[in-house]
Tab-separated table of C-alpha atoms and ligand atoms in Angstrom:
chain	number	residue	atom	x	y	z
A	12	MET	CA	-9.631	3.122	-88.472
A	13	PHE	CA	-11.939	6.128	-88.877
A	14	ASP	CA	-10.603	9.571	-89.749
A	15	PHE	CA	-13.216	11.021	-87.376
A	16	ILE	CA	-15.392	9.673	-84.572
A	17	VAL	CA	-18.279	11.973	-83.641
A	18	ILE	CA	-19.865	11.137	-80.286
A	19	GLY	CA	-23.440	12.436	-80.029
A	20	GLY	CA	-25.871	12.514	-82.947
A	21	GLY	CA	-27.929	15.483	-81.768
A	22	MET	CA	-28.462	18.978	-83.178
A	23	MET	CA	-24.714	19.710	-83.444
A	24	GLY	CA	-23.085	16.249	-83.650
A	25	GLY	CA	-25.333	14.929	-86.440
A	26	PRO	CA	-24.493	17.677	-88.946
A	27	CYS	CA	-20.835	17.662	-87.870
A	28	ALA	CA	-20.642	13.996	-88.905
A	29	ARG	CA	-22.495	14.760	-92.141
A	30	TYR	CA	-20.150	17.590	-93.148
A	31	LEU	CA	-17.087	15.468	-92.394
A	32	ALA	CA	-18.464	12.508	-94.354
A	33	GLU	CA	-19.567	14.699	-97.267
A	34	ALA	CA	-16.027	16.116	-97.337
A	35	GLY	CA	-14.828	12.568	-98.052
A	36	HIS	CA	-13.582	11.556	-94.613
A	37	SER	CA	-14.308	8.169	-93.031
A	38	VAL	CA	-16.622	8.873	-90.128
A	39	ALA	CA	-18.058	6.907	-87.228
A	40	LEU	CA	-21.189	8.551	-85.795
A	41	VAL	CA	-21.819	7.287	-82.262
A	42	ALA	CA	-25.450	8.274	-81.873
A	43	ALA	CA	-27.367	6.801	-78.969
A	44	PRO	CA	-31.065	6.523	-79.795
A	45	GLU	CA	-33.706	8.495	-77.889
A	46	PRO	CA	-34.423	6.424	-74.760
A	47	ALA	CA	-37.815	4.746	-74.447
A	48	PRO	CA	-39.984	6.065	-71.594
A	49	GLY	CA	-38.557	4.873	-68.248
A	50	ALA	CA	-35.267	3.757	-69.794
A	51	THR	CA	-31.913	5.207	-68.826
A	52	GLY	CA	-30.065	7.810	-70.931
A	53	PRO	CA	-28.083	9.264	-72.476
A	54	TRP	CA	-30.590	12.110	-72.847
A	55	GLY	CA	-30.713	15.088	-75.157
A	56	SER	CA	-32.044	18.620	-75.339
A	57	HIS	CA	-33.833	18.014	-78.647
A	58	PHE	CA	-36.178	15.182	-77.728
A	59	ASP	CA	-39.350	16.970	-78.872
A	60	ALA	CA	-41.526	17.558	-81.930
A	61	ALA	CA	-40.873	21.299	-82.311
A	62	ARG	CA	-38.323	24.045	-81.729
A	63	ILE	CA	-38.710	27.719	-82.608
A	64	THR	CA	-36.699	28.904	-85.590
A	65	ARG	CA	-36.143	32.546	-86.506
A	66	ARG	CA	-33.558	34.837	-88.076
A	67	VAL	CA	-33.960	37.507	-85.395
A	68	ALA	CA	-31.909	37.167	-82.219
A	69	SER	CA	-30.628	39.588	-79.610
A	70	ASP	CA	-27.064	38.753	-80.677
A	71	PRO	CA	-25.785	39.095	-84.293
A	72	ASP	CA	-23.739	35.873	-84.147
A	73	TRP	CA	-26.710	33.749	-83.107
A	74	SER	CA	-28.677	35.426	-85.885
A	75	LEU	CA	-25.932	34.684	-88.446
A	76	ALA	CA	-25.767	31.019	-87.434
A	77	SER	CA	-29.549	30.710	-87.688
A	78	ARG	CA	-29.780	32.464	-91.045
A	79	ARG	CA	-27.155	30.154	-92.533
A	80	ALA	CA	-28.874	27.060	-91.159
A	81	ILE	CA	-32.376	28.171	-92.205
A	82	ALA	CA	-31.077	28.749	-95.744
A	83	ARG	CA	-30.148	25.026	-95.883
A	84	TYR	CA	-33.430	23.558	-94.580
A	85	ALA	CA	-34.879	23.148	-98.074
A	86	ASP	CA	-31.801	21.293	-99.355
A	87	LEU	CA	-31.810	18.986	-96.310
A	88	GLU	CA	-35.530	18.296	-96.790
A	89	ALA	CA	-35.095	17.629	-100.535
A	90	ARG	CA	-32.144	15.284	-100.108
A	91	SER	CA	-33.403	13.438	-96.997
A	92	GLY	CA	-37.138	13.322	-97.666
A	93	GLU	CA	-37.810	14.610	-94.141
A	94	ARG	CA	-40.171	17.512	-93.395
A	95	ILE	CA	-38.107	19.771	-91.108
A	96	PHE	CA	-39.361	23.334	-91.418
A	97	HIS	CA	-42.852	24.743	-90.775
A	98	GLU	CA	-42.984	28.371	-91.888
A	99	THR	CA	-45.700	29.624	-89.546
A	100	GLY	CA	-43.914	32.930	-88.892
A	101	ALA	CA	-42.183	34.022	-85.703
A	102	VAL	CA	-42.799	36.894	-83.297
A	103	MET	CA	-40.095	38.134	-80.929
A	104	ALA	CA	-41.172	40.743	-78.392
A	105	GLY	CA	-39.871	42.564	-75.371
A	106	PRO	CA	-40.548	45.620	-73.235
A	107	GLU	CA	-39.263	48.971	-74.484
A	108	GLY	CA	-38.448	50.126	-70.967
A	109	GLY	CA	-37.283	48.540	-67.731
A	110	PRO	CA	-34.557	45.978	-66.927
A	111	LEU	CA	-35.119	44.009	-70.156
A	112	ALA	CA	-34.981	47.021	-72.483
A	113	GLY	CA	-31.504	45.887	-73.589
A	114	PHE	CA	-32.893	42.520	-74.720
A	115	THR	CA	-35.476	44.359	-76.829
A	116	SER	CA	-33.108	46.925	-78.315
A	117	GLY	CA	-30.660	44.107	-79.077
A	118	PHE	CA	-33.024	42.058	-81.221
A	119	LEU	CA	-34.551	45.153	-82.820
A	120	LYS	CA	-31.063	46.242	-83.904
A	121	VAL	CA	-30.333	42.818	-85.364
A	122	ALA	CA	-33.726	42.795	-87.109
A	123	ARG	CA	-33.183	46.203	-88.718
A	124	GLY	CA	-29.828	44.980	-90.086
A	125	LEU	CA	-31.295	41.942	-91.861
A	126	ASP	CA	-31.796	41.625	-95.606
A	127	ASP	CA	-35.548	41.761	-95.950
A	128	PRO	CA	-36.058	42.962	-92.362
A	129	PRO	CA	-39.226	41.799	-90.582
A	130	ALA	CA	-42.015	44.177	-89.623
A	131	ILE	CA	-41.550	45.942	-86.286
A	132	LEU	CA	-44.822	46.289	-84.423
A	133	ASP	CA	-46.321	47.349	-81.113
A	134	ALA	CA	-48.658	45.142	-79.091
A	135	SER	CA	-51.791	46.204	-80.965
A	136	GLY	CA	-50.071	45.607	-84.317
A	137	VAL	CA	-49.179	42.051	-83.216
A	138	ARG	CA	-52.709	41.457	-81.940
A	139	GLU	CA	-54.212	42.587	-85.226
A	140	ARG	CA	-51.977	40.329	-87.268
A	141	THR	CA	-51.765	37.233	-85.070
A	142	GLY	CA	-54.392	37.360	-82.307
A	143	LEU	CA	-51.640	37.248	-79.664
A	144	ALA	CA	-52.291	39.560	-76.696
A	145	LEU	CA	-48.859	40.875	-75.723
A	146	PRO	CA	-48.315	43.254	-72.802
A	147	ALA	CA	-48.807	46.936	-73.620
A	148	GLY	CA	-45.434	48.617	-74.125
A	149	SER	CA	-44.056	45.636	-76.035
A	150	ARG	CA	-42.063	46.098	-79.232
A	151	ALA	CA	-41.962	43.129	-81.524
A	152	THR	CA	-40.624	41.769	-84.760
A	153	HIS	CA	-42.878	39.594	-86.917
A	154	GLU	CA	-40.979	37.348	-89.340
A	155	ILE	CA	-43.357	35.864	-91.894
A	156	ALA	CA	-40.807	34.251	-94.188
A	157	ARG	CA	-38.064	32.017	-92.785
A	158	GLY	CA	-39.570	32.000	-89.295
A	159	GLY	CA	-41.713	29.464	-87.475
A	160	TRP	CA	-40.711	26.092	-86.089
A	161	MET	CA	-38.523	23.177	-87.031
A	162	ASP	CA	-38.916	19.501	-86.103
A	163	PRO	CA	-35.698	18.492	-84.297
A	164	ARG	CA	-36.394	14.758	-84.634
A	165	ALA	CA	-36.879	15.144	-88.401
A	166	MET	CA	-33.683	17.212	-88.532
A	167	ARG	CA	-31.828	14.491	-86.619
A	168	THR	CA	-33.086	11.797	-88.993
A	169	ALA	CA	-32.145	13.908	-92.012
A	170	GLN	CA	-28.605	14.502	-90.757
A	171	TRP	CA	-28.060	10.829	-89.913
A	172	ARG	CA	-29.494	9.670	-93.237
A	173	LEU	CA	-27.334	12.048	-95.284
A	174	ALA	CA	-24.215	11.287	-93.227
A	175	GLU	CA	-24.749	7.566	-93.896
A	176	ALA	CA	-25.429	8.277	-97.569
A	177	ALA	CA	-21.989	9.903	-97.639
A	178	GLY	CA	-20.413	6.797	-96.121
A	179	ALA	CA	-20.551	7.451	-92.371
A	180	ILE	CA	-21.135	4.430	-90.152
A	181	ARG	CA	-23.620	4.947	-87.329
A	182	PHE	CA	-23.278	3.137	-84.008
A	183	ALA	CA	-26.283	3.061	-81.640
A	184	ALA	CA	-24.487	1.933	-78.493
A	185	PRO	CA	-23.472	4.933	-76.383
A	186	ALA	CA	-19.812	5.782	-75.931
A	187	VAL	CA	-18.583	5.006	-72.426
A	188	ALA	CA	-14.880	5.814	-72.652
A	189	ARG	CA	-12.255	7.572	-74.781
A	190	ASP	CA	-8.572	6.739	-74.662
A	191	GLY	CA	-6.692	9.168	-76.882
A	192	THR	CA	-8.580	8.844	-80.159
A	193	GLU	CA	-9.961	5.386	-79.477
A	194	VAL	CA	-13.582	5.267	-78.295
A	195	THR	CA	-15.215	2.370	-76.433
A	196	LEU	CA	-18.949	1.779	-76.686
A	197	ALA	CA	-21.295	0.314	-74.079
A	198	ASP	CA	-21.494	-2.956	-76.054
A	199	GLY	CA	-17.705	-3.363	-75.857
A	200	THR	CA	-16.999	-2.213	-79.402
A	201	ARG	CA	-13.706	-0.291	-79.642
A	202	LEU	CA	-13.461	2.301	-82.408
A	203	PRO	CA	-9.997	3.438	-83.451
A	204	GLY	CA	-10.004	6.953	-84.916
A	205	GLY	CA	-7.768	9.785	-86.025
A	206	HIS	CA	-9.787	12.490	-84.255
A	207	VAL	CA	-12.736	12.550	-81.853
A	208	VAL	CA	-15.519	15.159	-81.657
A	209	VAL	CA	-17.429	15.166	-78.362
A	210	ALA	CA	-20.961	16.510	-78.936
A	211	THR	CA	-22.852	14.853	-76.111
A	212	GLY	CA	-25.102	17.817	-75.240
A	213	PRO	CA	-26.214	17.933	-71.597
A	214	HIS	CA	-23.858	15.069	-70.741
A	215	ALA	CA	-20.663	16.747	-71.962
A	216	GLY	CA	-19.869	18.199	-68.541
A	217	SER	CA	-20.224	14.942	-66.617
A	218	ASP	CA	-19.512	11.994	-68.967
A	219	GLY	CA	-15.734	12.245	-68.793
A	220	LEU	CA	-15.310	11.857	-72.560
A	221	LEU	CA	-13.457	15.178	-72.838
A	222	PRO	CA	-9.884	15.623	-71.554
A	223	ALA	CA	-11.158	18.285	-69.106
A	224	ARG	CA	-14.545	19.376	-67.763
A	225	PRO	CA	-16.133	22.159	-69.833
A	226	LYS	CA	-17.444	25.011	-67.664
A	227	MET	CA	-21.203	24.689	-68.182
A	228	ARG	CA	-24.454	24.564	-66.242
A	229	VAL	CA	-27.106	22.013	-67.064
A	230	TRP	CA	-30.556	23.213	-66.056
A	231	ALA	CA	-33.531	20.935	-65.468
A	232	ARG	CA	-36.330	22.638	-67.386
A	233	THR	CA	-40.092	22.213	-67.319
A	234	VAL	CA	-42.328	22.688	-70.341
A	235	ALA	CA	-46.117	22.775	-70.372
A	236	PHE	CA	-48.523	21.517	-73.013
A	237	ALA	CA	-52.146	22.269	-73.837
A	238	ARG	CA	-53.926	19.594	-75.866
A	239	LEU	CA	-56.282	21.028	-78.481
A	240	SER	CA	-59.346	19.718	-80.258
A	241	GLU	CA	-59.058	19.643	-84.043
A	242	ALA	CA	-61.458	22.609	-84.170
A	243	GLU	CA	-59.366	24.687	-81.765
A	244	GLY	CA	-56.245	23.663	-83.646
A	245	ALA	CA	-57.806	24.886	-86.873
A	246	ARG	CA	-58.801	28.163	-85.211
A	247	LEU	CA	-55.156	28.708	-84.176
A	248	ALA	CA	-53.626	27.268	-87.351
A	249	THR	CA	-52.140	30.602	-88.482
A	250	MET	CA	-50.534	31.338	-85.122
A	251	PRO	CA	-46.777	32.099	-85.264
A	252	SER	CA	-44.191	30.901	-82.784
A	253	VAL	CA	-43.643	33.593	-80.175
A	254	ILE	CA	-41.043	34.782	-77.665
A	255	TRP	CA	-42.190	37.506	-75.299
A	256	VAL	CA	-41.786	38.947	-71.820
A	257	PRO	CA	-45.032	38.748	-69.825
A	258	GLU	CA	-46.045	41.759	-67.765
A	259	GLY	CA	-43.846	41.954	-64.688
A	260	TRP	CA	-41.665	38.963	-65.592
A	261	ALA	CA	-37.871	39.211	-65.462
A	262	PHE	CA	-37.236	36.876	-68.386
A	263	ASP	CA	-38.791	35.824	-71.680
A	264	LEU	CA	-41.099	32.907	-72.395
A	265	TYR	CA	-41.529	31.025	-75.662
A	266	MET	CA	-44.536	29.295	-77.151
A	267	LEU	CA	-45.041	27.095	-80.191
A	268	PRO	CA	-48.147	27.127	-82.391
A	269	PRO	CA	-50.296	23.981	-82.664
A	270	VAL	CA	-48.012	21.036	-83.480
A	271	ARG	CA	-49.102	17.456	-84.070
A	272	TYR	CA	-47.228	15.182	-81.698
A	273	PRO	CA	-46.394	11.472	-82.153
A	274	ASP	CA	-49.642	10.556	-80.318
A	275	GLY	CA	-51.524	12.167	-83.237
A	276	ARG	CA	-52.907	15.007	-81.095
A	277	LEU	CA	-52.357	18.752	-81.470
A	278	TYR	CA	-50.573	20.572	-78.676
A	279	LEU	CA	-49.461	24.074	-77.830
A	280	LYS	CA	-46.187	24.089	-75.920
A	281	ILE	CA	-44.842	26.831	-73.646
A	282	GLY	CA	-41.572	27.151	-71.752
A	283	GLY	CA	-39.075	29.577	-70.291
A	284	GLN	CA	-37.160	29.679	-66.998
A	285	VAL	CA	-34.031	31.330	-65.698
A	286	ASP	CA	-33.559	29.563	-62.404
A	287	SER	CA	-34.321	25.838	-62.016
A	288	PRO	CA	-32.641	22.789	-60.498
A	289	ARG	CA	-29.164	21.898	-61.799
A	290	ILE	CA	-28.256	18.493	-63.173
A	291	ASP	CA	-24.685	17.312	-62.528
A	292	SER	CA	-24.698	13.576	-63.279
A	293	ALA	CA	-26.197	10.902	-65.496
A	294	GLU	CA	-28.182	9.591	-62.528
A	295	GLU	CA	-29.685	13.037	-61.853
A	296	MET	CA	-30.476	13.298	-65.576
A	297	ASP	CA	-32.302	9.945	-65.526
A	298	ALA	CA	-34.253	11.001	-62.451
A	299	TRP	CA	-35.287	14.304	-64.027
A	300	PHE	CA	-36.284	12.853	-67.385
A	301	HIS	CA	-38.299	10.105	-65.657
A	302	GLY	CA	-40.450	12.769	-63.973
A	303	PRO	CA	-43.160	15.150	-65.238
A	304	GLY	CA	-41.180	18.342	-64.651
A	305	ASP	CA	-42.209	20.894	-62.012
A	306	ALA	CA	-46.009	21.215	-61.647
A	307	GLU	CA	-45.837	24.688	-60.093
A	308	VAL	CA	-43.663	26.019	-62.903
A	309	GLY	CA	-46.044	24.372	-65.367
A	310	ALA	CA	-49.077	26.061	-63.801
A	311	GLY	CA	-47.400	29.461	-64.049
A	312	LEU	CA	-46.545	28.861	-67.711
A	313	LEU	CA	-50.088	27.741	-68.576
A	314	ALA	CA	-51.527	30.866	-66.900
A	315	GLU	CA	-49.337	33.005	-69.211
A	316	MET	CA	-50.405	30.897	-72.211
A	317	ARG	CA	-54.031	31.737	-71.445
A	318	ARG	CA	-53.136	35.431	-70.965
A	319	VAL	CA	-51.453	35.747	-74.365
A	320	LEU	CA	-54.165	33.626	-76.056
A	321	PRO	CA	-57.487	34.930	-74.689
A	322	GLY	CA	-60.340	32.506	-75.269
A	323	LEU	CA	-58.045	29.487	-75.546
A	324	GLU	CA	-59.941	26.223	-75.173
A	325	ALA	CA	-57.653	23.412	-74.065
A	326	GLU	CA	-58.950	19.834	-73.734
A	327	ALA	CA	-56.232	18.933	-71.239
A	328	THR	CA	-52.825	20.123	-70.033
A	329	HIS	CA	-49.658	18.405	-68.843
A	330	THR	CA	-46.024	19.191	-68.129
A	331	GLY	CA	-42.777	17.553	-69.257
A	332	PRO	CA	-39.026	17.590	-68.482
A	333	CYS	CA	-36.118	18.806	-70.560
A	334	ALA	CA	-32.546	19.974	-69.986
A	335	VAL	CA	-30.592	22.901	-71.377
A	336	VAL	CA	-26.896	23.687	-71.321
A	337	TRP	CA	-25.640	27.167	-70.486
A	338	SER	CA	-21.977	27.783	-71.359
A	339	GLU	CA	-19.785	30.354	-69.665
A	340	THR	CA	-19.672	32.509	-72.808
A	341	GLY	CA	-23.321	32.312	-73.834
A	342	PHE	CA	-22.155	30.632	-77.066
A	343	PRO	CA	-21.401	27.019	-77.970
A	344	TYR	CA	-17.916	25.685	-77.348
A	345	ILE	CA	-16.555	24.749	-80.773
A	346	ALA	CA	-12.856	24.351	-80.166
A	347	PRO	CA	-9.848	22.060	-79.851
A	348	ALA	CA	-9.970	20.222	-76.521
A	349	GLY	CA	-6.528	18.564	-76.602
A	350	PRO	CA	-4.556	16.349	-79.025
A	351	GLY	CA	-7.012	14.676	-81.412
A	352	VAL	CA	-10.142	15.939	-79.650
A	353	THR	CA	-12.696	18.687	-80.444
A	354	VAL	CA	-15.442	19.903	-78.107
A	355	LEU	CA	-18.810	20.739	-79.669
A	356	CYS	CA	-21.425	21.526	-77.021
A	357	GLY	CA	-23.257	24.305	-75.179
A	358	GLY	CA	-26.528	25.013	-76.984
A	359	ASN	CA	-27.619	27.751	-74.515
A	360	GLY	CA	-31.255	26.926	-75.224
A	361	ALA	CA	-30.974	28.050	-78.849
A	362	ALA	CA	-29.018	25.545	-80.958
A	363	ALA	CA	-31.753	23.401	-82.540
A	364	LYS	CA	-32.617	25.942	-85.256
A	365	CYS	CA	-28.954	26.586	-86.133
A	366	GLY	CA	-27.441	23.179	-85.288
A	367	ASP	CA	-26.605	22.555	-88.932
A	368	GLU	CA	-24.342	25.590	-88.981
A	369	LEU	CA	-22.803	24.863	-85.565
A	370	GLY	CA	-22.116	21.304	-86.753
A	371	ARG	CA	-20.437	22.696	-89.887
A	372	LEU	CA	-18.224	24.888	-87.697
A	373	GLY	CA	-17.432	21.823	-85.568
A	374	ALA	CA	-16.308	19.959	-88.706
A	375	LEU	CA	-14.049	22.880	-89.662
A	376	VAL	CA	-12.389	22.898	-86.243
A	377	ALA	CA	-12.015	19.104	-86.136
A	378	SER	CA	-10.422	19.034	-89.580
A	379	GLY	CA	-7.956	21.731	-88.547
A	380	THR	CA	-9.354	24.462	-90.822
A	381	GLY	CA	-10.392	26.709	-87.924
A	382	LEU	CA	-13.060	29.445	-87.928
A	383	ASP	CA	-11.146	32.509	-89.104
A	384	GLY	CA	-12.944	34.026	-92.074
A	385	GLU	CA	-16.292	32.504	-91.137
A	386	GLY	CA	-17.735	35.949	-90.396
A	387	TYR	CA	-18.416	35.602	-86.674
A	388	GLY	CA	-17.484	38.128	-84.015
A	389	GLN	CA	-17.471	35.229	-81.560
A	390	ASP	CA	-14.508	32.777	-81.483
A	391	PHE	CA	-16.516	29.913	-79.907
A	392	ARG	CA	-13.599	29.221	-77.598
A	393	ALA	CA	-14.153	26.727	-74.772
A	394	VAL	CA	-13.936	27.540	-71.085
A	395	TRP	CA	-12.754	24.727	-68.825
A	396	ASP	CA	-13.322	24.117	-65.130
B	27	FAD	C1	-37.311	22.782	-73.437
B	27	FAD	C2	-36.350	23.222	-74.497
B	27	FAD	C3	-36.776	24.107	-75.461
B	27	FAD	C4	-35.887	24.525	-76.461
B	27	FAD	N1	-36.341	25.362	-77.425
B	27	FAD	C5	-35.522	25.705	-78.443
B	27	FAD	C6	-36.030	26.481	-79.531
B	27	FAD	O1	-37.211	26.854	-79.545
B	27	FAD	N2	-35.187	26.761	-80.562
B	27	FAD	C7	-33.886	26.323	-80.582
B	27	FAD	O2	-33.184	26.607	-81.544
B	27	FAD	N3	-33.378	25.590	-79.555
B	27	FAD	C8	-34.161	25.276	-78.507
B	27	FAD	N4	-33.691	24.495	-77.491
B	27	FAD	C9	-32.259	24.174	-77.428
B	27	FAD	C10	-31.816	23.043	-78.310
B	27	FAD	O3	-32.685	21.964	-78.263
B	27	FAD	C11	-30.390	22.671	-77.884
B	27	FAD	O4	-29.591	23.838	-77.851
B	27	FAD	C12	-29.763	21.633	-78.810
B	27	FAD	O5	-30.527	20.471	-78.801
B	27	FAD	C13	-28.324	21.360	-78.379
B	27	FAD	O6	-27.734	20.507	-79.326
B	27	FAD	P1	-26.571	19.491	-78.923
B	27	FAD	O7	-26.191	18.761	-80.160
B	27	FAD	O8	-25.520	20.205	-78.159
B	27	FAD	O9	-27.225	18.507	-77.869
B	27	FAD	P2	-28.423	17.476	-78.017
B	27	FAD	O10	-29.380	17.919	-79.038
B	27	FAD	O11	-28.880	17.225	-76.649
B	27	FAD	O12	-27.707	16.156	-78.592
B	27	FAD	C14	-26.782	15.437	-77.836
B	27	FAD	C15	-26.901	13.985	-78.286
B	27	FAD	O13	-25.815	13.246	-77.749
B	27	FAD	C16	-26.287	11.968	-77.429
B	27	FAD	N5	-25.365	11.414	-76.439
B	27	FAD	C17	-25.098	11.882	-75.203
B	27	FAD	N6	-24.166	11.119	-74.598
B	27	FAD	C18	-23.818	10.162	-75.501
B	27	FAD	C19	-22.895	9.086	-75.484
B	27	FAD	N7	-22.144	8.822	-74.427
B	27	FAD	N8	-22.808	8.283	-76.594
B	27	FAD	C20	-23.572	8.541	-77.703
B	27	FAD	N9	-24.475	9.564	-77.766
B	27	FAD	C21	-24.575	10.342	-76.691
B	27	FAD	C22	-27.691	12.188	-76.884
B	27	FAD	O14	-28.462	11.027	-76.992
B	27	FAD	C23	-28.188	13.299	-77.823
B	27	FAD	O15	-28.841	12.743	-78.942
B	27	FAD	C24	-34.540	24.067	-76.473
B	27	FAD	C25	-34.108	23.160	-75.488
B	27	FAD	C26	-35.003	22.738	-74.508
B	27	FAD	C27	-34.544	21.745	-73.507
């Protein structure tokens, strides 16, 4: 009999299990492994080598969650032996005028309110410092300390390892059913628990593990990669991660500096979409993750990569699939979901960097402590269909 069963060992579920185990509870962490190419899911939003991390955000609550998580990276690295954080710096930019002026003024306001606020620059200031060619009329923050990218797979491993070190038991078979606070796994194992946390990422809206369907949209996203020679990688080695709004675009794009991927090669990665196909079932998720993403979207992204990095020499390019979860509130759902159940999902494309903090909040809700006094304006309530 476990005090807590956490289903989903991703960016939020992993740390949730760790915090509960480190608080002395008996914990089962049901964490399906990343599927091999061509295999069926469950899938996750963090199956990649890099995610942007930054203190600046257009909303103060997202910034607070990130700052708290970033402050713990070093401890997680020291205790787990994993290399999580790469402090390459982070640029966030937007247009001063036009329909996205609110996005820009929002993150500039948050930036000015930070301890040790980052530099605020115009496009030529960013170009001088980083070589990035942003659209004229952009205003940008440049975080040097505590900004850059984090390795979500290393973070996942660190959270699992420390949860197990604190006594949690990890199960690799995916959960297929929940009856009250008893969870059944795909291999027939039945886990009796006192409380269940459902943190199944993009599957949370369709896997039926929650008492009701959380109101969320799962978007099929395409990312594009440029493979670099070692020489080109060295030339771009001081590049920061960057979020910006290309000239004439109605939404922001993001790009990671050169990152070495599991195949040993260096890649730049770019992404960013508002509208894309929706995913409403495990079968649709399998189909999407078995494909290369959308080639046309990829071509558009690569054209913007070349615009912001004049002179870029790429050896090859390719595209890949991913999936993000948009909640109704724009914030994760971290809330009671019925007797003995807590919902912990809804990354809104931004929860890898701050998953450790969102997982901590999930542990507080699951253990009945609640989130009053945690300093957020947001209540992380869930919205149900
Ligand atoms: C292309 C892309 C780029 C992104 N860029 C950034 C970025 O730069 N910075 C940032 O902070 N965030 C970024 N994100 C968002 C971030 O990755 C997500 O917000 C985050 O991963 C959400 O965490 P989660 O724990 O809710 O879900 P996930 O990380 O998806 O974890 C869910 C886990 O649950 C497991 N699971 C599902 N069903 C079951 C089951 N039945 N039994 C057992 N396990 C199960 C899955 O295998 C998975 O491991 C990006 C996302 C995408 C797709």
